[in-house]
PDB file of N, CA and C and ligand atoms in Angstrom:
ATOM      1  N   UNK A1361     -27.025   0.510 -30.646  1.00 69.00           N
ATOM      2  CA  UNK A1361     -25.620   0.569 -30.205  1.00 69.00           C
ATOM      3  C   UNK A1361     -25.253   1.989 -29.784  1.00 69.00           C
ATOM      4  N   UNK A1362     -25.730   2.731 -30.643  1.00 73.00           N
ATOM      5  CA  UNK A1362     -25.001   4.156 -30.432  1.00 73.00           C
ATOM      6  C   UNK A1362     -26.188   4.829 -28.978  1.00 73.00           C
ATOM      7  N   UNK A1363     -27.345   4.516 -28.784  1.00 74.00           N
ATOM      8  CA  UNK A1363     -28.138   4.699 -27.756  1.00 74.00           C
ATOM      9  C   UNK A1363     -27.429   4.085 -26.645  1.00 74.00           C
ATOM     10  N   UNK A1364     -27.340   2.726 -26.597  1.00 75.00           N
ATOM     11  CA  UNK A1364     -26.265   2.633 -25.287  1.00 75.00           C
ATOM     12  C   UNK A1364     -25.818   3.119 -24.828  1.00 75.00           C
ATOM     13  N   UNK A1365     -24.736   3.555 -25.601  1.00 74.00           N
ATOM     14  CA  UNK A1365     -23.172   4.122 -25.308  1.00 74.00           C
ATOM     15  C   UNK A1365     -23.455   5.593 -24.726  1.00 74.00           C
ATOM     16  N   UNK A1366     -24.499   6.272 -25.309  1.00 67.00           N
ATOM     17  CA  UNK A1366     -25.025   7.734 -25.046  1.00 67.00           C
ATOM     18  C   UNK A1366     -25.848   7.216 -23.295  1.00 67.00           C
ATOM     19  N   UNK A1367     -26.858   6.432 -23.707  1.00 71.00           N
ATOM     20  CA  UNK A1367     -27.165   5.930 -21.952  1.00 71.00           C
ATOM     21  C   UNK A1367     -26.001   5.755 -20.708  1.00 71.00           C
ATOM     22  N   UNK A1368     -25.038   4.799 -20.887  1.00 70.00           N
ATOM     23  CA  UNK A1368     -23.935   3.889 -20.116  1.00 70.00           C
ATOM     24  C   UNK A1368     -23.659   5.672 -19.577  1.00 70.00           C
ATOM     25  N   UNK A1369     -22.953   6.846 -20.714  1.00 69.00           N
ATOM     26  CA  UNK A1369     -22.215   7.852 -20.247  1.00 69.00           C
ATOM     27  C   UNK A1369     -23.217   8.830 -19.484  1.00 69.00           C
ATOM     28  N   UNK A1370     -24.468   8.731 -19.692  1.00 68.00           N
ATOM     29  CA  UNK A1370     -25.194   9.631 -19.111  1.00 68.00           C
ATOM     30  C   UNK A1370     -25.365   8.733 -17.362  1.00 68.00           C
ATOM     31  N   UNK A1371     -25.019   7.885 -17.333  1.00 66.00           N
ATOM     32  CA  UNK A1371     -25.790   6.944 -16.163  1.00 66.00           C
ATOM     33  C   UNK A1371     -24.422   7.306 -15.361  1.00 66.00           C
ATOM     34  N   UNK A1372     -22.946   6.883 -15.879  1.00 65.00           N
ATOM     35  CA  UNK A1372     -21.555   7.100 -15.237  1.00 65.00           C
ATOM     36  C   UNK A1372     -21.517   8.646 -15.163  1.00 65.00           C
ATOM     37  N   UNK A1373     -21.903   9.423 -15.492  1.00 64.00           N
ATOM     38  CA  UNK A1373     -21.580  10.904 -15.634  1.00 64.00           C
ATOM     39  C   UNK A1373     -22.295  11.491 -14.310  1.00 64.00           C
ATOM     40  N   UNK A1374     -23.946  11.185 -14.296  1.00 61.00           N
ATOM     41  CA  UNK A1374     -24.562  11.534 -12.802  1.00 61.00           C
ATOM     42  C   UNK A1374     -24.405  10.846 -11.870  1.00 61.00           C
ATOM     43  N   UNK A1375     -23.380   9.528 -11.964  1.00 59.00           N
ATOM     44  CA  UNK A1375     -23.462   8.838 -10.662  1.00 59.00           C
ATOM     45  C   UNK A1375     -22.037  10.018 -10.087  1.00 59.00           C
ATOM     46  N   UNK A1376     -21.040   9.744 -11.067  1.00 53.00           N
ATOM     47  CA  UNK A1376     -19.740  10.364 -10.728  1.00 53.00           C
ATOM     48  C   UNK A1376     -20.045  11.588  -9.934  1.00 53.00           C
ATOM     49  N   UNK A1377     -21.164  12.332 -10.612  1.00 47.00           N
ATOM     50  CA  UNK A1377     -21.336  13.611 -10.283  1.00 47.00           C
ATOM     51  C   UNK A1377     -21.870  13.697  -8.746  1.00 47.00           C
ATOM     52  N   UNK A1378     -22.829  12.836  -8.561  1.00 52.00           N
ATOM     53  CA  UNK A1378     -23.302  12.997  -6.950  1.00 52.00           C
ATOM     54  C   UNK A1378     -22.420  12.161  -6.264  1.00 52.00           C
ATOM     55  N   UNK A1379     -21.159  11.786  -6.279  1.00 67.00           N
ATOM     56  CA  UNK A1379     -20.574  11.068  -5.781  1.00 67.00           C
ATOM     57  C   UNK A1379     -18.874  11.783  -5.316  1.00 67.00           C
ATOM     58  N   UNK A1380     -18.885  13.343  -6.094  1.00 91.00           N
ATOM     59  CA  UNK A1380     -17.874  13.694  -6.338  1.00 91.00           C
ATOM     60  C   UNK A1380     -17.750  15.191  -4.821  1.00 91.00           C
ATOM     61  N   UNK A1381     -17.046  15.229  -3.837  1.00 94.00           N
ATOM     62  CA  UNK A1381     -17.633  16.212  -3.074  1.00 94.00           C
ATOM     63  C   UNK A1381     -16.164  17.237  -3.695  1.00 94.00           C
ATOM     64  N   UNK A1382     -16.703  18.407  -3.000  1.00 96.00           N
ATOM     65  CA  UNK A1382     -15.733  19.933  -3.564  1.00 96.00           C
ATOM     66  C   UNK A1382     -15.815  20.823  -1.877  1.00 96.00           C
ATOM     67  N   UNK A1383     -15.427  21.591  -2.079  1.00 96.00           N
ATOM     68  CA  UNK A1383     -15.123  22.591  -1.057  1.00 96.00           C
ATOM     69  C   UNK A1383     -15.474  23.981  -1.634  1.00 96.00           C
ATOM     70  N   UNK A1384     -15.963  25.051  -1.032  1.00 96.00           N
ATOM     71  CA  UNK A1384     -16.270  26.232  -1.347  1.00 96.00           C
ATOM     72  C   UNK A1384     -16.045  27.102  -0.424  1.00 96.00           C
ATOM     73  N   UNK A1385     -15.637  28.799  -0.585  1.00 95.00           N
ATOM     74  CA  UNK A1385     -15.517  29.559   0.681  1.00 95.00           C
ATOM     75  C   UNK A1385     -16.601  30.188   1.090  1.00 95.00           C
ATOM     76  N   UNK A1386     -17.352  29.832   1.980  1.00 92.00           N
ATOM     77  CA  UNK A1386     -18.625  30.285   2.192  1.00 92.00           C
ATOM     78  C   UNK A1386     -20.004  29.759   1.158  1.00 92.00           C
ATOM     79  N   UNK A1387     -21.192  29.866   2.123  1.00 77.00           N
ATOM     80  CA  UNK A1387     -21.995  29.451   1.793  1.00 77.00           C
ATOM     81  C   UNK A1387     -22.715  30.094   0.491  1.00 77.00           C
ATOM     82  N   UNK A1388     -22.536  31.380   0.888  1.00 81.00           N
ATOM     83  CA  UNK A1388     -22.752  32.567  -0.571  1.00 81.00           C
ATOM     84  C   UNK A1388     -22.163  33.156  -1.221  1.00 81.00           C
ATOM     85  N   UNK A1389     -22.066  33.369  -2.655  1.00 80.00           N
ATOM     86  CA  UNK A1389     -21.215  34.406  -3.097  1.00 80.00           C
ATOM     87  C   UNK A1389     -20.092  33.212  -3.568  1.00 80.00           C
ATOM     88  N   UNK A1390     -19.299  32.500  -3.323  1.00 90.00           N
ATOM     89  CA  UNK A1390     -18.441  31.667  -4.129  1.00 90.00           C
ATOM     90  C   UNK A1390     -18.377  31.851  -5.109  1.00 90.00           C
ATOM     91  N   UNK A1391     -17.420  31.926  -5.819  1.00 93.00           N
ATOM     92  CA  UNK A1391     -17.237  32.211  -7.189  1.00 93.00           C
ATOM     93  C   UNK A1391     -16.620  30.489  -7.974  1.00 93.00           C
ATOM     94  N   UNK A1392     -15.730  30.283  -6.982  1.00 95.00           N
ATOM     95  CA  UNK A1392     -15.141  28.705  -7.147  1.00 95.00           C
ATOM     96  C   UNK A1392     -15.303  27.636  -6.377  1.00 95.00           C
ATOM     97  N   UNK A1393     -15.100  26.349  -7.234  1.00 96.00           N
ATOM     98  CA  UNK A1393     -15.230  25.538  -6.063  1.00 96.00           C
ATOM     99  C   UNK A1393     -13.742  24.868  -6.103  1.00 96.00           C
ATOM    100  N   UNK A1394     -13.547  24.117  -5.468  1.00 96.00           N
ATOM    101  CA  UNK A1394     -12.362  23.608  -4.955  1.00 96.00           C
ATOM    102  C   UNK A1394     -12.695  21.411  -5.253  1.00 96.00           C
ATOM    103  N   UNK A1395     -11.785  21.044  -5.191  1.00 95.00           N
ATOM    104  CA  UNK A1395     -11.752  19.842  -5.312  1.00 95.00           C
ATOM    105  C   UNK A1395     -11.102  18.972  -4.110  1.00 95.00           C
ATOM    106  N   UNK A1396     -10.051  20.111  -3.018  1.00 94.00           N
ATOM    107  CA  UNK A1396      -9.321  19.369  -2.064  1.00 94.00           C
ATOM    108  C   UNK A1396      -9.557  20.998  -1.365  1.00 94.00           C
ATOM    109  N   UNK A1397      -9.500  19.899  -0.238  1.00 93.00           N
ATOM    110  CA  UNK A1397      -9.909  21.695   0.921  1.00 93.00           C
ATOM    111  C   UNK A1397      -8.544  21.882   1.036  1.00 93.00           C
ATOM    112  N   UNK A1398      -7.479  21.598   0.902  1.00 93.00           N
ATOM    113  CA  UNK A1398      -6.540  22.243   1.110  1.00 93.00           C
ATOM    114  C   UNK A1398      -5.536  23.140  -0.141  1.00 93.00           C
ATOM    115  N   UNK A1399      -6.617  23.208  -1.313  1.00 94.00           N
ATOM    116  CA  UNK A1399      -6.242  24.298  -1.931  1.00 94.00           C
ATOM    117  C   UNK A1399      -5.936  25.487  -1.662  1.00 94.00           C
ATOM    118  N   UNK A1400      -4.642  25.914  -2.394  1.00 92.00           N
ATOM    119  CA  UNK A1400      -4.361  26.991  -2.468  1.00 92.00           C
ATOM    120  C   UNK A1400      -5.301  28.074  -2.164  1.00 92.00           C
ATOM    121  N   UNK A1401      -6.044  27.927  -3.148  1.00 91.00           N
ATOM    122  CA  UNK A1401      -7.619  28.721  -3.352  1.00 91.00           C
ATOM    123  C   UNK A1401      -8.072  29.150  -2.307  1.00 91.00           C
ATOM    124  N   UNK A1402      -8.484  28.075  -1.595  1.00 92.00           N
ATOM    125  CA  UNK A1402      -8.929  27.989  -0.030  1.00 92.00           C
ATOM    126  C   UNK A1402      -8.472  28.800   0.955  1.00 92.00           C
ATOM    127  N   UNK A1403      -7.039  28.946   0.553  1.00 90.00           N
ATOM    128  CA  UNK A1403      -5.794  29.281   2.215  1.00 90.00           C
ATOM    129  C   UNK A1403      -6.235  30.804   2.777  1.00 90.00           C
ATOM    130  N   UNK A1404      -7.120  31.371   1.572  1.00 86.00           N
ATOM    131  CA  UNK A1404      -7.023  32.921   1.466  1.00 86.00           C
ATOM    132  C   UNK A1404      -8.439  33.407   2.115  1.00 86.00           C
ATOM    133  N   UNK A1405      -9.600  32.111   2.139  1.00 91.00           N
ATOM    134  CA  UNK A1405     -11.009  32.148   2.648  1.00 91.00           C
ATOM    135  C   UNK A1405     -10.923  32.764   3.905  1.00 91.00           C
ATOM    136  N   UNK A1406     -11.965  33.554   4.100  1.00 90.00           N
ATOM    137  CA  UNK A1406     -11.997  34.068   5.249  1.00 90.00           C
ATOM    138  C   UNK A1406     -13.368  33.733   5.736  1.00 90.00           C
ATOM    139  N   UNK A1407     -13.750  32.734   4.962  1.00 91.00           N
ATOM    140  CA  UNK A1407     -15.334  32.624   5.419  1.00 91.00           C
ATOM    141  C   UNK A1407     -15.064  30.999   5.791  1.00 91.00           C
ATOM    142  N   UNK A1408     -16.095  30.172   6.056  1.00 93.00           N
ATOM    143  CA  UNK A1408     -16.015  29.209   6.436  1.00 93.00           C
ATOM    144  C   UNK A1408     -16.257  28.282   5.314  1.00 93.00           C
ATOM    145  N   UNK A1409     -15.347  27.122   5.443  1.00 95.00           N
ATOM    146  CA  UNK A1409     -15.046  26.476   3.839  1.00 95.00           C
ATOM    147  C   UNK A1409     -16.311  25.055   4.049  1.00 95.00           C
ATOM    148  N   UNK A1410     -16.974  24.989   3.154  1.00 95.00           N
ATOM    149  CA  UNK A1410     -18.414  24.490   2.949  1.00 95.00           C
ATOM    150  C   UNK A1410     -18.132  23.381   1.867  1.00 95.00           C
ATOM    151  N   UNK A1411     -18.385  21.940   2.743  1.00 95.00           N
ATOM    152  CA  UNK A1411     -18.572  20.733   2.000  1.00 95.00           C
ATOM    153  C   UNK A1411     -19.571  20.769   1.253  1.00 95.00           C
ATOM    154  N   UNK A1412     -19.137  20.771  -0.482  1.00 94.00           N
ATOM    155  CA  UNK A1412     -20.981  20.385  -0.840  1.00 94.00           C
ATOM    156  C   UNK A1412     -20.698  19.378  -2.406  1.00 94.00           C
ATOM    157  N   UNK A1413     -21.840  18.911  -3.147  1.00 94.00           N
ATOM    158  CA  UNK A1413     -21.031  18.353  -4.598  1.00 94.00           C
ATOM    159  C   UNK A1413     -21.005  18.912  -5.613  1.00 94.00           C
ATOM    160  N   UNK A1414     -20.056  18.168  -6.368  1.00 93.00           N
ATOM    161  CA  UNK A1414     -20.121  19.149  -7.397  1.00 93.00           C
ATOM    162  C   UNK A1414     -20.942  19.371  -8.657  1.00 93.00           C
ATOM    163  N   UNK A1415     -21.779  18.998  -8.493  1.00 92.00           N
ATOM    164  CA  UNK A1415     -23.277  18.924  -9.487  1.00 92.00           C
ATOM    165  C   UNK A1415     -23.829  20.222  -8.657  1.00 92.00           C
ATOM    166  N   UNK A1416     -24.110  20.174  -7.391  1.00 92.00           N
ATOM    167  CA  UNK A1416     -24.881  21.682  -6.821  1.00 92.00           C
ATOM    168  C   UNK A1416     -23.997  23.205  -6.830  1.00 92.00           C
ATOM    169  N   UNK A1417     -22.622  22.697  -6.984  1.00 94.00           N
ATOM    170  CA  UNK A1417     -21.434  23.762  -7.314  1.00 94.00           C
ATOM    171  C   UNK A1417     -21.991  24.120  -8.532  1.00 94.00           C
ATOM    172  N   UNK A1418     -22.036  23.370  -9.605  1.00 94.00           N
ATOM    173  CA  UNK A1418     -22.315  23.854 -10.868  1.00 94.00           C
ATOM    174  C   UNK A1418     -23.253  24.202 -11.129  1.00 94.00           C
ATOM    175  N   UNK A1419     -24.596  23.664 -10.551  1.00 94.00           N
ATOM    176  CA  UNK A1419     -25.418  24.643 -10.566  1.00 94.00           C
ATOM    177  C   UNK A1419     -26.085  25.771 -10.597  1.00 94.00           C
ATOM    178  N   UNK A1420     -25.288  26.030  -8.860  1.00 93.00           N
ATOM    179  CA  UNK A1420     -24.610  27.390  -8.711  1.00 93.00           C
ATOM    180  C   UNK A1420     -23.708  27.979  -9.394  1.00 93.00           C
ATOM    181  N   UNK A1421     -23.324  27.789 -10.859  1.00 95.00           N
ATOM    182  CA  UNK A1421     -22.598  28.380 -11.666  1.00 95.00           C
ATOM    183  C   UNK A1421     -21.098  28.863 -11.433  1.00 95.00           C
ATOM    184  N   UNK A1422     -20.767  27.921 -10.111  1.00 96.00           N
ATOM    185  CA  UNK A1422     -19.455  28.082  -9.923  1.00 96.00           C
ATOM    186  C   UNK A1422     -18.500  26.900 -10.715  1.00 96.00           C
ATOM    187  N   UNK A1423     -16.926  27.616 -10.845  1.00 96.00           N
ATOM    188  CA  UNK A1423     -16.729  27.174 -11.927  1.00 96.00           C
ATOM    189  C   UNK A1423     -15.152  26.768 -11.128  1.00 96.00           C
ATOM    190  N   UNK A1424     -14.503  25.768 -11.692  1.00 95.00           N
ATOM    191  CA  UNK A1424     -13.483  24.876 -10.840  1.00 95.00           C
ATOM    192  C   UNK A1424     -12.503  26.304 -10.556  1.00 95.00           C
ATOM    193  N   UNK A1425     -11.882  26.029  -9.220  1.00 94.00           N
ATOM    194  CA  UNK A1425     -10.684  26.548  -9.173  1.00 94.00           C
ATOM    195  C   UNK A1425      -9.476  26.861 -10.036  1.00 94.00           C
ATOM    196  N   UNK A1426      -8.457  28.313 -10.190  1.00 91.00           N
ATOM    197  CA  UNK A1426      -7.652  27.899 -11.184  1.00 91.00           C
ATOM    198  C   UNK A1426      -6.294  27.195 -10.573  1.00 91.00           C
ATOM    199  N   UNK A1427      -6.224  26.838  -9.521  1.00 85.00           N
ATOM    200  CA  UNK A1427      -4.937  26.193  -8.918  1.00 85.00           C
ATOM    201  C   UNK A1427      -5.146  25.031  -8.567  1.00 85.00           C
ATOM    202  N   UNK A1428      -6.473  24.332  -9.246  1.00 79.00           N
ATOM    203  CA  UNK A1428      -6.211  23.105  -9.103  1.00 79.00           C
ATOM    204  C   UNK A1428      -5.486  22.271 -10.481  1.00 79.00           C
ATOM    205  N   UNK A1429      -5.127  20.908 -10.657  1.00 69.00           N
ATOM    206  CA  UNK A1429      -4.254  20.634 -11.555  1.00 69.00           C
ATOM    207  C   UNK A1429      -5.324  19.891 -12.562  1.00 69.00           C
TER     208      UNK A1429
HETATM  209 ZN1   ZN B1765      -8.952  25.447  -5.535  1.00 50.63          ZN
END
């Protein structure tokens, strides 16, 4: 029972995750990622704002925006 429940969340957790896209300012160097390209966050990019998910965001050790809700 308790293996399930640990499976079911690990199975919903990486689907969510490759399923979830983010926004970033530039391809390098990002510090944040974004969840809606039209964050705040975003408005200030001067680089070009880069579709990617957020499993490879985190990877990259970037860490959510603070103006998102
Ligand atoms: Zn943001």
């Amino acid at each position: 029972m308790k293996y399930t429940a640990i499976l079911l969340f690990t199975v919903l957790t990486s689907f969510s995750s490759a399923e979830t896209s983010v926004y970033i300012c530039g391809a390098n160097g990002a510090k944040r990622y974004h969840l809606k390209e039209t964050c705040r966050g975003l408005s200030s990019c001067s680089h070009e704002v880069v579709k990617t998910t957020i499993s490879q965001a985190q990877n990259k050790g970037l860490t959510i925006c603070g103006w998102e809700d």
